[in-house]
Coordinates of C-alpha atoms in Angstrom, one line a residue:
Chain A
M6 CA 43.3 -40.6 -21.6
K7 CA 42.4 -37.0 -21.1
N8 CA 43.8 -36.9 -17.6
D9 CA 46.9 -38.1 -15.9
I10 CA 46.3 -41.3 -13.9
L11 CA 47.7 -39.6 -10.8
F12 CA 45.1 -36.9 -11.1
L13 CA 42.3 -39.5 -11.3
K14 CA 43.8 -41.4 -8.4
E15 CA 43.8 -38.2 -6.3
K16 CA 40.2 -37.6 -7.4
A17 CA 39.3 -41.1 -6.2
K18 CA 40.8 -40.4 -2.8
Q19 CA 38.9 -37.1 -2.5
I20 CA 35.6 -38.6 -3.5
R21 CA 36.1 -41.5 -1.0
K22 CA 36.8 -38.9 1.7
D23 CA 33.6 -37.0 0.8
V24 CA 31.5 -40.2 0.8
L25 CA 32.7 -41.3 4.2
N26 CA 32.2 -37.8 5.7
M27 CA 28.7 -37.5 4.2
L28 CA 27.7 -41.0 5.5
F29 CA 29.1 -40.3 8.9
K30 CA 27.2 -37.1 9.2
A31 CA 24.0 -38.6 7.9
R32 CA 24.5 -41.5 10.3
S33 CA 23.1 -43.9 7.7
G34 CA 23.6 -44.9 4.1
H35 CA 25.6 -47.4 2.0
P36 CA 29.4 -47.2 2.2
G37 CA 30.2 -50.6 0.5
G38 CA 28.4 -50.0 -2.8
S39 CA 29.3 -46.3 -2.9
L40 CA 33.1 -47.1 -2.6
S41 CA 33.1 -49.9 -5.1
A42 CA 31.7 -47.6 -7.8
V43 CA 34.1 -44.7 -7.3
E44 CA 36.5 -45.4 -10.2
I45 CA 33.6 -46.3 -12.6
M46 CA 31.8 -42.9 -12.0
I47 CA 35.1 -40.9 -12.0
T48 CA 36.0 -42.4 -15.4
L49 CA 32.6 -41.5 -16.8
Y50 CA 32.5 -37.9 -15.5
Y51 CA 36.2 -37.0 -16.0
E52 CA 37.2 -39.0 -19.1
I53 CA 34.2 -40.2 -21.1
M54 CA 31.0 -38.3 -20.9
K55 CA 30.0 -35.3 -22.9
Y56 CA 28.3 -32.7 -20.8
D57 CA 28.3 -29.0 -19.9
P58 CA 28.3 -28.3 -16.1
N59 CA 26.9 -24.8 -16.8
N60 CA 24.0 -26.3 -18.7
P61 CA 23.1 -29.6 -17.1
R62 CA 20.0 -30.0 -19.4
W63 CA 22.1 -29.5 -22.7
P64 CA 20.1 -31.7 -25.1
M65 CA 23.2 -33.3 -26.7
R66 CA 24.7 -34.4 -23.4
D67 CA 25.5 -38.0 -22.5
R68 CA 23.2 -39.3 -19.8
F69 CA 24.2 -41.1 -16.7
I70 CA 21.6 -43.1 -14.7
L71 CA 22.5 -44.5 -11.3
S72 CA 20.3 -47.5 -11.3
K73 CA 21.9 -48.7 -8.1
G74 CA 20.6 -45.5 -6.4
H75 CA 22.1 -46.4 -3.0
A76 CA 25.5 -45.3 -4.3
A77 CA 24.1 -41.7 -4.4
P78 CA 26.8 -40.2 -2.1
T79 CA 29.5 -41.0 -4.8
L80 CA 27.4 -39.3 -7.5
Y81 CA 26.6 -36.3 -5.3
S82 CA 30.3 -35.9 -4.5
I83 CA 31.2 -35.9 -8.2
L84 CA 28.4 -33.5 -9.1
A85 CA 29.7 -31.2 -6.4
D86 CA 33.2 -31.5 -7.7
I87 CA 32.2 -30.6 -11.3
G88 CA 30.0 -27.7 -10.1
I89 CA 26.5 -28.9 -10.5
I90 CA 25.8 -29.2 -6.8
E91 CA 27.0 -26.6 -4.3
K92 CA 29.9 -28.1 -2.3
D93 CA 28.5 -27.0 1.0
K94 CA 25.4 -29.0 0.4
L95 CA 27.2 -32.3 0.6
L96 CA 27.1 -32.7 4.4
S97 CA 23.3 -32.2 4.3
L98 CA 22.8 -35.7 2.8
R99 CA 19.7 -37.4 4.1
K100 CA 18.7 -34.4 6.3
L101 CA 15.3 -32.8 6.3
G102 CA 15.2 -30.0 3.7
S103 CA 18.2 -31.2 1.7
P104 CA 18.0 -31.8 -2.0
L105 CA 20.4 -34.7 -1.4
Q106 CA 17.8 -37.3 -0.8
G107 CA 18.9 -40.7 0.4
H108 CA 18.4 -42.0 -3.1
P109 CA 18.7 -39.7 -6.2
S110 CA 15.7 -37.5 -7.0
H111 CA 15.3 -36.0 -10.4
K112 CA 13.1 -33.2 -9.2
A113 CA 15.5 -32.2 -6.4
I114 CA 18.8 -31.8 -8.4
Q115 CA 19.6 -30.8 -11.9
G116 CA 22.1 -33.3 -13.2
I117 CA 20.2 -36.2 -11.7
E118 CA 18.7 -37.7 -14.9
A119 CA 16.2 -40.0 -13.3
S120 CA 14.8 -40.8 -9.8
T121 CA 16.1 -44.1 -8.7
G122 CA 16.6 -46.1 -5.5
S123 CA 14.1 -48.9 -6.0
L124 CA 16.3 -51.5 -7.9
G125 CA 15.7 -52.7 -11.4
H126 CA 14.3 -49.5 -13.0
G127 CA 17.4 -47.8 -14.5
L128 CA 18.1 -49.9 -17.6
S129 CA 14.5 -49.5 -18.9
I130 CA 14.6 -45.7 -18.3
G131 CA 18.0 -45.6 -20.1
N132 CA 16.5 -47.5 -23.0
G133 CA 13.7 -44.9 -23.2
I134 CA 16.3 -42.1 -23.3
A135 CA 18.2 -44.0 -26.0
L136 CA 15.0 -44.4 -28.1
A137 CA 14.4 -40.7 -27.8
G138 CA 17.9 -40.1 -29.1
R139 CA 17.2 -42.3 -32.0
I140 CA 13.9 -40.4 -32.9
D141 CA 15.6 -37.0 -32.5
R142 CA 18.8 -38.2 -34.4
R143 CA 21.0 -37.2 -31.5
D144 CA 24.1 -39.2 -31.0
Y145 CA 24.4 -39.1 -27.2
M146 CA 25.3 -42.1 -25.1
V147 CA 23.2 -43.4 -22.2
W148 CA 25.3 -44.9 -19.4
I149 CA 23.6 -47.0 -16.8
L150 CA 25.3 -48.2 -13.6
L151 CA 23.7 -51.3 -12.1
G152 CA 24.5 -53.3 -9.0
D153 CA 25.1 -57.0 -9.2
G154 CA 22.5 -57.8 -6.6
E155 CA 20.2 -55.6 -8.7
L156 CA 20.4 -58.1 -11.6
Q157 CA 18.2 -60.4 -9.6
E158 CA 15.3 -58.0 -10.5
G159 CA 13.3 -59.5 -13.4
Q160 CA 12.8 -56.1 -15.0
V161 CA 16.5 -55.8 -15.7
W162 CA 16.2 -58.7 -18.1
E163 CA 13.0 -57.3 -19.6
A164 CA 15.1 -54.2 -20.3
A165 CA 18.1 -56.2 -21.5
M166 CA 15.8 -58.0 -24.0
S167 CA 14.4 -54.6 -25.2
A168 CA 17.9 -53.1 -25.7
G169 CA 19.0 -56.2 -27.6
H170 CA 15.9 -56.3 -29.7
Y171 CA 15.9 -52.6 -30.6
R172 CA 19.8 -52.7 -31.1
L173 CA 20.2 -49.8 -28.7
Y174 CA 23.9 -49.3 -29.4
N175 CA 23.8 -45.9 -27.7
V176 CA 23.1 -47.8 -24.4
C177 CA 26.0 -49.0 -22.2
A178 CA 25.1 -50.9 -19.0
I179 CA 27.9 -51.1 -16.5
V180 CA 27.6 -53.7 -13.8
D181 CA 29.4 -52.9 -10.5
K182 CA 30.1 -56.5 -9.7
N183 CA 31.3 -56.3 -6.1
G184 CA 30.0 -59.7 -5.2
F185 CA 27.8 -58.8 -2.3
Q186 CA 24.2 -57.9 -1.5
I187 CA 22.5 -57.1 1.8
D188 CA 22.0 -60.7 2.9
G189 CA 25.3 -62.2 1.8
S190 CA 27.4 -62.8 -1.3
T191 CA 25.6 -63.0 -4.6
T192 CA 26.9 -66.5 -5.2
E193 CA 25.4 -67.6 -1.9
I194 CA 22.0 -65.7 -2.1
K195 CA 21.1 -66.1 -5.7
D196 CA 23.9 -66.6 -8.2
I197 CA 23.8 -64.2 -11.1
D198 CA 26.6 -66.0 -13.1
P199 CA 27.4 -66.8 -15.8
L200 CA 26.8 -63.1 -16.3
A201 CA 28.6 -62.5 -19.6
D202 CA 26.7 -65.4 -21.2
K203 CA 23.4 -64.0 -20.0
F204 CA 24.0 -60.6 -21.7
R205 CA 25.4 -62.3 -24.8
A206 CA 22.2 -64.4 -25.0
F207 CA 20.2 -61.1 -24.9
K208 CA 22.2 -59.8 -28.0
W209 CA 24.6 -57.6 -26.1
D210 CA 28.4 -57.1 -26.6
I211 CA 30.4 -57.7 -23.4
V212 CA 33.6 -56.3 -22.0
Q213 CA 35.0 -57.4 -18.7
V214 CA 37.3 -55.1 -16.7
N215 CA 38.9 -54.5 -13.4
G216 CA 36.5 -51.9 -12.1
H217 CA 39.1 -50.0 -10.2
N218 CA 41.5 -49.6 -13.1
F219 CA 41.0 -46.3 -14.9
N220 CA 42.7 -47.4 -18.1
E221 CA 40.7 -50.6 -18.5
L222 CA 37.4 -48.7 -17.7
A223 CA 38.2 -45.9 -20.2
V224 CA 39.1 -48.4 -23.0
A225 CA 35.9 -50.4 -22.4
M226 CA 33.7 -47.2 -22.4
E227 CA 35.3 -45.9 -25.6
F228 CA 34.6 -49.3 -27.1
A229 CA 30.9 -48.9 -26.0
R230 CA 30.7 -45.5 -27.7
L231 CA 32.3 -46.7 -30.9
N232 CA 30.1 -49.9 -31.0
K233 CA 27.3 -49.1 -33.5
R234 CA 26.1 -52.7 -33.6
R235 CA 24.6 -53.6 -30.3
P236 CA 24.3 -52.4 -26.7
T237 CA 27.4 -52.9 -24.6
A238 CA 27.6 -54.4 -21.1
I239 CA 30.7 -53.6 -19.1
I240 CA 31.1 -56.1 -16.3
A241 CA 33.3 -54.2 -13.9
H242 CA 34.9 -56.5 -11.3
T243 CA 35.1 -54.5 -8.1
I244 CA 35.7 -54.8 -4.4
K245 CA 32.9 -53.8 -2.1
G246 CA 34.1 -51.1 0.3
K247 CA 37.2 -50.6 -1.9
G248 CA 39.9 -48.4 -0.5
I249 CA 39.2 -48.8 3.2
S250 CA 40.9 -51.9 4.6
F251 CA 38.3 -52.8 7.2
M252 CA 35.3 -52.2 4.9
E253 CA 36.6 -54.2 1.9
N254 CA 34.4 -57.3 1.3
K255 CA 32.7 -56.7 4.7
L256 CA 29.0 -57.4 4.5
E257 CA 28.1 -55.1 7.5
F258 CA 29.3 -52.1 5.6
H259 CA 26.6 -52.6 2.8
G260 CA 24.2 -50.4 4.8
R261 CA 25.9 -49.1 7.9
A262 CA 27.6 -45.7 8.3
P263 CA 31.0 -45.5 9.9
T264 CA 31.4 -44.6 13.6
E265 CA 33.6 -41.6 14.6
E266 CA 36.5 -43.9 15.3
E267 CA 36.0 -45.8 12.0
L268 CA 35.8 -42.5 10.1
K269 CA 39.1 -41.3 11.6
W270 CA 40.8 -44.6 10.7
A271 CA 39.3 -44.6 7.2
L272 CA 40.4 -41.0 6.5
L273 CA 44.0 -41.9 7.6
Q274 CA 44.0 -44.6 5.0
L275 CA 43.1 -42.0 2.3
K276 CA 46.0 -39.6 3.2
Chain B
M12 CA -23.0 -28.7 -23.5
G13 CA -25.3 -31.1 -25.0
I14 CA -26.6 -34.6 -24.2
I15 CA -28.7 -36.9 -26.2
T16 CA -31.1 -39.1 -24.3
T17 CA -33.2 -40.8 -27.0
Q18 CA -32.1 -43.1 -29.9
V19 CA -28.5 -43.2 -28.6
D20 CA -25.9 -45.1 -30.6
T21 CA -23.0 -46.8 -29.1
A22 CA -19.3 -46.1 -29.9
S23 CA -15.9 -47.6 -29.0
L24 CA -13.9 -45.6 -26.5
R25 CA -10.7 -47.4 -27.5
K26 CA -11.1 -46.4 -31.1
A27 CA -11.9 -42.8 -30.2
Y28 CA -8.6 -42.9 -28.2
A29 CA -6.5 -44.0 -31.1
E30 CA -8.1 -41.6 -33.5
T31 CA -7.6 -38.7 -31.2
L32 CA -4.0 -39.7 -30.6
I33 CA -3.4 -39.7 -34.3
E34 CA -5.1 -36.3 -34.7
I35 CA -2.8 -34.8 -32.0
A36 CA 0.3 -36.6 -33.3
V37 CA 0.0 -35.0 -36.7
R38 CA 0.7 -31.6 -35.1
R39 CA 2.7 -32.7 -32.0
R40 CA 5.9 -34.4 -33.0
E41 CA 6.7 -35.2 -29.4
I42 CA 3.9 -37.7 -29.1
V43 CA 5.3 -41.3 -28.7
V44 CA 3.2 -44.4 -28.0
L45 CA 4.2 -47.7 -26.3
D46 CA 2.2 -50.8 -25.9
A47 CA 2.8 -54.2 -24.3
D48 CA 1.6 -56.7 -26.9
L49 CA -2.0 -55.6 -26.9
A50 CA -1.9 -53.0 -29.6
L51 CA -4.8 -54.6 -31.5
S52 CA -7.0 -54.6 -28.4
T53 CA -6.1 -51.1 -27.1
Q54 CA -6.2 -49.9 -30.8
T55 CA -2.8 -48.3 -30.7
Y56 CA -2.0 -50.3 -33.8
R57 CA -3.7 -47.5 -35.7
F58 CA -1.1 -45.1 -34.5
K59 CA 1.7 -47.6 -35.3
Q60 CA 0.4 -47.8 -38.9
L61 CA 0.8 -44.0 -39.4
F62 CA 3.7 -43.3 -37.2
P63 CA 5.9 -46.4 -37.0
E64 CA 9.0 -44.4 -36.0
R65 CA 7.1 -43.1 -32.9
F66 CA 5.6 -46.4 -31.8
F67 CA 7.4 -49.1 -29.8
D68 CA 5.9 -52.5 -28.9
M69 CA 7.6 -53.4 -25.7
G70 CA 6.3 -57.0 -25.7
V71 CA 4.7 -58.6 -22.7
S72 CA 6.9 -56.5 -20.3
E73 CA 4.7 -53.9 -18.5
A74 CA 7.3 -52.8 -16.0
D75 CA 9.8 -52.3 -18.7
M76 CA 7.2 -50.4 -20.8
I77 CA 6.4 -47.9 -18.0
D78 CA 10.1 -47.1 -17.3
T79 CA 11.0 -47.0 -21.0
G80 CA 8.1 -44.4 -21.3
V81 CA 9.7 -42.6 -18.3
G82 CA 13.0 -42.4 -20.2
L83 CA 11.3 -41.0 -23.3
A84 CA 9.4 -38.5 -21.3
L85 CA 12.6 -37.4 -19.5
S86 CA 13.9 -36.6 -23.0
G87 CA 11.0 -34.3 -23.8
K88 CA 8.5 -36.7 -25.3
I89 CA 4.8 -36.9 -24.4
V90 CA 4.4 -40.6 -23.9
F91 CA 1.2 -42.6 -24.1
V92 CA 1.4 -46.1 -22.8
S93 CA -1.4 -48.6 -23.2
S94 CA -2.4 -52.0 -22.1
F95 CA -5.4 -53.6 -20.3
A96 CA -6.1 -51.7 -17.0
M97 CA -5.0 -54.7 -14.9
F98 CA -1.6 -54.8 -16.6
A99 CA -1.2 -51.1 -17.0
T100 CA -1.8 -50.2 -13.3
A101 CA -1.5 -53.2 -10.9
K102 CA 1.5 -54.9 -12.5
P103 CA 3.8 -51.9 -12.9
W104 CA 2.4 -49.9 -10.0
E105 CA 5.8 -49.5 -8.4
Q106 CA 7.3 -48.2 -11.7
I107 CA 4.5 -45.7 -12.0
R108 CA 5.0 -44.5 -8.4
N109 CA 8.8 -44.4 -8.1
S110 CA 10.0 -43.6 -11.6
A111 CA 7.1 -41.7 -13.2
A112 CA 5.1 -39.8 -10.6
Y113 CA 8.0 -39.1 -8.3
A114 CA 9.9 -37.5 -11.2
E115 CA 6.7 -35.8 -12.5
V116 CA 7.2 -36.9 -16.1
A117 CA 4.8 -36.6 -19.0
L118 CA 3.6 -40.2 -19.0
K119 CA 0.0 -40.8 -20.0
I120 CA -1.3 -44.2 -19.1
V121 CA -4.4 -45.0 -21.2
A122 CA -5.8 -48.3 -20.1
S123 CA -8.5 -50.2 -21.9
H124 CA -10.5 -53.2 -20.6
S125 CA -11.2 -51.8 -17.1
G126 CA -13.8 -53.0 -14.7
I127 CA -16.0 -56.1 -14.7
S128 CA -17.0 -55.6 -18.3
V129 CA -13.9 -57.4 -19.7
G130 CA -16.4 -60.2 -19.1
E131 CA -15.5 -63.7 -20.2
D132 CA -11.8 -63.4 -19.3
G133 CA -12.7 -63.5 -15.6
A134 CA -11.2 -62.2 -12.4
S135 CA -7.5 -62.3 -13.5
H136 CA -8.3 -59.7 -16.2
Q137 CA -11.0 -57.6 -14.4
A138 CA -9.3 -54.5 -13.1
I139 CA -11.8 -53.4 -10.4
E140 CA -9.2 -51.7 -8.2
D141 CA -7.3 -49.6 -10.7
L142 CA -8.9 -46.3 -9.6
G143 CA -7.8 -46.9 -6.0
L144 CA -4.3 -47.9 -7.1
M145 CA -3.8 -44.8 -9.2
R146 CA -5.4 -42.2 -7.0
L147 CA -3.2 -43.3 -4.1
I148 CA -0.1 -42.0 -5.9
P149 CA 0.8 -38.3 -5.5
N150 CA 1.1 -36.1 -8.7
I151 CA -1.3 -38.3 -10.8
T152 CA -4.4 -37.0 -12.5
V153 CA -7.1 -39.6 -13.0
F154 CA -9.7 -39.3 -15.9
I155 CA -12.7 -41.5 -16.5
P156 CA -14.5 -40.7 -19.8
A157 CA -18.1 -41.8 -20.0
D158 CA -18.4 -42.1 -23.8
A159 CA -16.4 -41.8 -27.0
N160 CA -16.9 -38.0 -27.4
A161 CA -15.7 -37.6 -23.8
V162 CA -12.6 -39.6 -24.7
K163 CA -11.7 -37.3 -27.5
K164 CA -11.8 -34.3 -25.2
I165 CA -10.1 -36.0 -22.4
I166 CA -7.1 -37.3 -24.5
H167 CA -6.5 -33.6 -25.4
L168 CA -6.8 -32.7 -21.7
A169 CA -4.3 -35.5 -20.9
V170 CA -1.7 -34.0 -23.3
E171 CA -2.2 -30.5 -21.7
T172 CA -2.1 -31.8 -18.1
P173 CA 1.5 -31.8 -16.8
G174 CA 2.9 -35.0 -15.3
V175 CA 1.4 -38.5 -15.0
V176 CA -2.2 -39.0 -16.2
Y177 CA -4.3 -42.1 -15.9
V178 CA -7.2 -42.5 -18.3
R179 CA -9.6 -45.4 -17.8
L180 CA -11.3 -46.9 -20.8
T181 CA -13.7 -49.9 -21.2
R182 CA -13.7 -52.9 -23.5
P183 CA -17.4 -52.6 -24.6
S184 CA -18.7 -49.7 -26.7
L185 CA -20.7 -47.3 -24.6
P186 CA -23.8 -45.2 -25.5
L187 CA -22.7 -42.0 -27.2
F188 CA -24.8 -39.5 -25.3
Y189 CA -22.5 -36.4 -25.3
T190 CA -22.7 -34.1 -28.3
E191 CA -19.4 -33.3 -29.9
D192 CA -19.5 -29.7 -28.6
T193 CA -19.6 -30.6 -24.9
E194 CA -16.9 -28.9 -22.9
F195 CA -14.6 -30.9 -20.8
D196 CA -12.5 -28.5 -18.8
N197 CA -10.7 -28.2 -15.5
K198 CA -13.9 -28.5 -13.6
G199 CA -13.7 -32.3 -13.7
F200 CA -17.5 -33.0 -13.8
V201 CA -20.5 -32.4 -15.9
L202 CA -23.9 -31.6 -14.3
L203 CA -26.1 -33.7 -16.5
R204 CA -29.5 -33.3 -14.7
N205 CA -30.3 -30.7 -12.1
F206 CA -33.6 -30.0 -10.3
E207 CA -34.9 -27.1 -8.2
K208 CA -35.2 -29.3 -5.1
P209 CA -34.0 -32.9 -6.0
D210 CA -34.8 -35.8 -3.7
A211 CA -31.3 -37.3 -4.2
V212 CA -28.3 -36.8 -6.5
I213 CA -26.5 -39.5 -8.4
V214 CA -22.7 -39.0 -8.8
A215 CA -21.6 -41.5 -11.4
T216 CA -18.4 -42.2 -13.4
G217 CA -17.4 -43.9 -16.6
S218 CA -19.6 -46.7 -17.9
M219 CA -22.2 -46.1 -15.1
V220 CA -23.0 -42.5 -16.2
Y221 CA -25.4 -43.4 -18.9
P222 CA -27.4 -46.1 -16.9
S223 CA -27.6 -43.5 -14.1
L224 CA -28.9 -40.8 -16.5
K225 CA -31.6 -43.2 -17.7
A226 CA -32.5 -44.1 -14.1
S227 CA -33.0 -40.4 -13.4
L228 CA -35.2 -40.0 -16.5
E229 CA -37.3 -43.1 -15.6
L230 CA -37.7 -41.9 -12.0
E231 CA -38.8 -38.5 -13.1
K232 CA -41.8 -40.1 -14.8
K233 CA -42.8 -41.4 -11.4
G234 CA -42.4 -37.9 -9.9
V235 CA -39.0 -38.5 -8.3
K236 CA -36.3 -35.9 -8.9
I237 CA -32.8 -37.3 -9.1
G238 CA -30.0 -35.0 -10.2
V239 CA -27.1 -36.6 -12.1
V240 CA -23.4 -35.7 -12.2
D241 CA -20.7 -37.2 -14.4
V242 CA -17.4 -37.2 -12.6
Y243 CA -14.8 -37.5 -15.4
R244 CA -11.9 -36.5 -13.2
L245 CA -11.5 -38.4 -10.0
K246 CA -8.2 -36.8 -8.9
P247 CA -7.6 -34.0 -8.0
Y248 CA -11.1 -34.1 -6.4
P249 CA -13.6 -32.1 -8.4
F250 CA -16.3 -32.2 -5.7
R251 CA -16.3 -28.8 -4.0
P252 CA -18.5 -27.0 -6.6
L253 CA -21.1 -29.7 -6.1
L254 CA -21.8 -28.7 -2.5
P255 CA -24.7 -26.3 -3.4
I256 CA -26.4 -29.1 -5.5
F257 CA -26.3 -31.4 -2.4
Q258 CA -28.1 -28.8 -0.3
G259 CA -31.3 -30.3 1.3
I260 CA -31.2 -33.6 -0.5
K261 CA -31.9 -36.9 1.3
F262 CA -28.8 -38.7 0.1
I263 CA -26.1 -38.9 -2.5
V264 CA -25.7 -42.1 -4.6
T265 CA -22.4 -42.9 -6.2
V266 CA -22.4 -45.4 -9.1
E267 CA -19.2 -46.9 -10.5
E268 CA -17.9 -50.0 -12.2
H269 CA -15.2 -50.5 -9.5
N270 CA -14.6 -52.2 -6.2
I271 CA -16.6 -50.4 -3.5
I272 CA -13.3 -49.8 -1.9
G273 CA -11.0 -47.2 -3.3
G274 CA -13.0 -45.6 -6.1
L275 CA -15.5 -42.8 -6.6
G276 CA -17.7 -43.7 -3.6
E277 CA -14.9 -43.6 -1.1
S278 CA -13.4 -40.5 -2.7
L279 CA -16.6 -38.5 -2.4
S280 CA -17.3 -39.8 1.1
S281 CA -13.8 -38.9 2.2
F282 CA -14.2 -35.4 0.8
I283 CA -17.7 -34.7 2.0
T284 CA -17.2 -35.9 5.6
E285 CA -14.7 -33.0 6.0
V286 CA -17.2 -30.4 5.1
E287 CA -20.9 -31.4 5.5
P288 CA -23.0 -34.2 7.0
H289 CA -24.4 -36.3 4.1
I290 CA -25.4 -39.8 3.6
V291 CA -23.5 -41.3 0.7
K292 CA -24.9 -44.6 -0.6
K293 CA -22.7 -46.6 -2.9
I294 CA -23.6 -48.7 -5.9
A295 CA -20.4 -50.5 -6.9
L296 CA -18.8 -53.9 -7.2
P297 CA -18.5 -55.9 -4.0
D298 CA -15.1 -56.4 -2.4
A299 CA -14.7 -59.7 -4.1
F300 CA -13.1 -61.2 -7.2
G301 CA -15.2 -61.2 -10.3
V302 CA -16.3 -64.1 -12.4
S303 CA -16.5 -64.9 -16.1
G304 CA -19.6 -64.1 -18.1
N305 CA -21.1 -61.9 -20.8
Y306 CA -20.6 -58.3 -19.6
E307 CA -24.3 -57.5 -19.8
A308 CA -25.1 -60.6 -17.6
L309 CA -22.4 -59.4 -15.2
Y310 CA -23.8 -55.9 -15.0
D311 CA -27.1 -57.4 -14.1
F312 CA -25.5 -59.9 -11.6
Y313 CA -23.7 -57.1 -9.8
G314 CA -26.6 -54.6 -9.9
L315 CA -25.1 -52.2 -12.3
T316 CA -28.1 -51.7 -14.7
T317 CA -30.6 -48.9 -14.9
E318 CA -33.4 -51.1 -13.5
K319 CA -31.3 -52.1 -10.5
I320 CA -30.1 -48.6 -9.9
I321 CA -33.8 -47.5 -9.9
S322 CA -34.9 -50.1 -7.5
R323 CA -32.1 -49.4 -5.0
I324 CA -32.8 -45.7 -5.1
E325 CA -36.5 -46.3 -4.5
E326 CA -35.7 -48.5 -1.6
W327 CA -33.5 -45.8 -0.1
L328 CA -36.1 -43.2 -0.7
K329 CA -38.4 -45.2 1.6
S330 CA -35.9 -46.1 4.2
I331 CA -33.9 -42.9 4.6

């Protein structure tokens, strides 16, 4: 690990605070899926990915695509922390005139690799970037973060088939498996399991991790980078609303911003 | 500019597309081509034979094809994606809107087999609403070449035009009436026939330009003066410079191989009602699903032949 675990844990607290403040101010957005993905995105941006904050379009950089675009606040907060977005912009999330659109917009912010929000697109886009890397003989990795509900989109499996077929070993799909979607739990609405078997059947290598454990995430991601055989899927088992007691595994916080009382209570838990 | 009106040969638009793509790709290393299991029909297999490392067949997965193209374009490639018009526009419409056009990437959708002239395959394969679907999306440029020489110029234009471009091609070969030196520039239209004081003006696009041109030539023999305009770019609208040509005429006729809703006729009407009072008569396909048949029989059935264009114009000349 490049960083001390305590440093990463402090980062996670800071990002969660930002996310909650942003969502409160915006009075809308998606706390549950933003909070479940915090450790995944921190591991990518602080431990794993090659990039230059002073040159966000550096051609050799690793690419990150937030296919589950509704977790945008977590990404914005990290981009602000590493200096790609101005920090004082964060609280303008979802407001008229802000580059921080409700879901990520490629044209609005350097550092956002693709416009996402409508589910199911990210893996195909990532495959395209990976194919370009192959043509240009550049050895960057493409990291795509997908939701588990998102895996019900048929296009994800078209793309999984493409990556398997073309042996896109420079692609790593990370599934934020928090177990919930808008209408209920994924097992109840439309079960996506057995997930590892599905990816294996599409000619992928699989790693399963605790999606809130920095060590496990970093080891899995290093494996993905070293894997020159096939694309890697990291199934990250997470908790929706992670870190805030009254949001954890609570369906209502998929798409509802905290009230002022809830915000105070939540921030106390992140002290 | 030059046009040929006698002893016209026909030529394949799809083949002209593939040949032009190859010609450009020799110089431009950033050209990449994707297809969705129709490379033989769209003719992109010709590109694959010469540039296998820059061609990817995405299989029967059109949504995946569009977004893979988006990823390549985000990485600096100029990406051509091809399939039948139905499967290149209607099926992955949301991918074109949300991932390609919203991010303004260099994705060039070149669709073959548009319109009713797919023929025997029937309604499921007859894209008669593709122009409407594409022009509804912001940041898209829509081109409709009328013959193989126009295709050559328009594929070059597609490369030079930033962002998402839609190019509509047909399955049948079309009469080759443009000479090779004809200019296709940012004007978006070619004035094919102009008269001092025309009775009416035909504004046609794609496969309907040549039948319209012939209708005008026939009507001239009867002393009727009908101007003819080829609109090869539907979006952004190219219509404003045509206003002087419309001065004092009885009516405008739009002719297109597309649903009467959403295509050229509606575009021109929508433009013109903002600026001048004109009657815009529309020759197009009815708002109905097509049927199987030989394409020439279908053109006759739906009134898209020179003879039927003539008779409808003569009717309107009497009644308007």
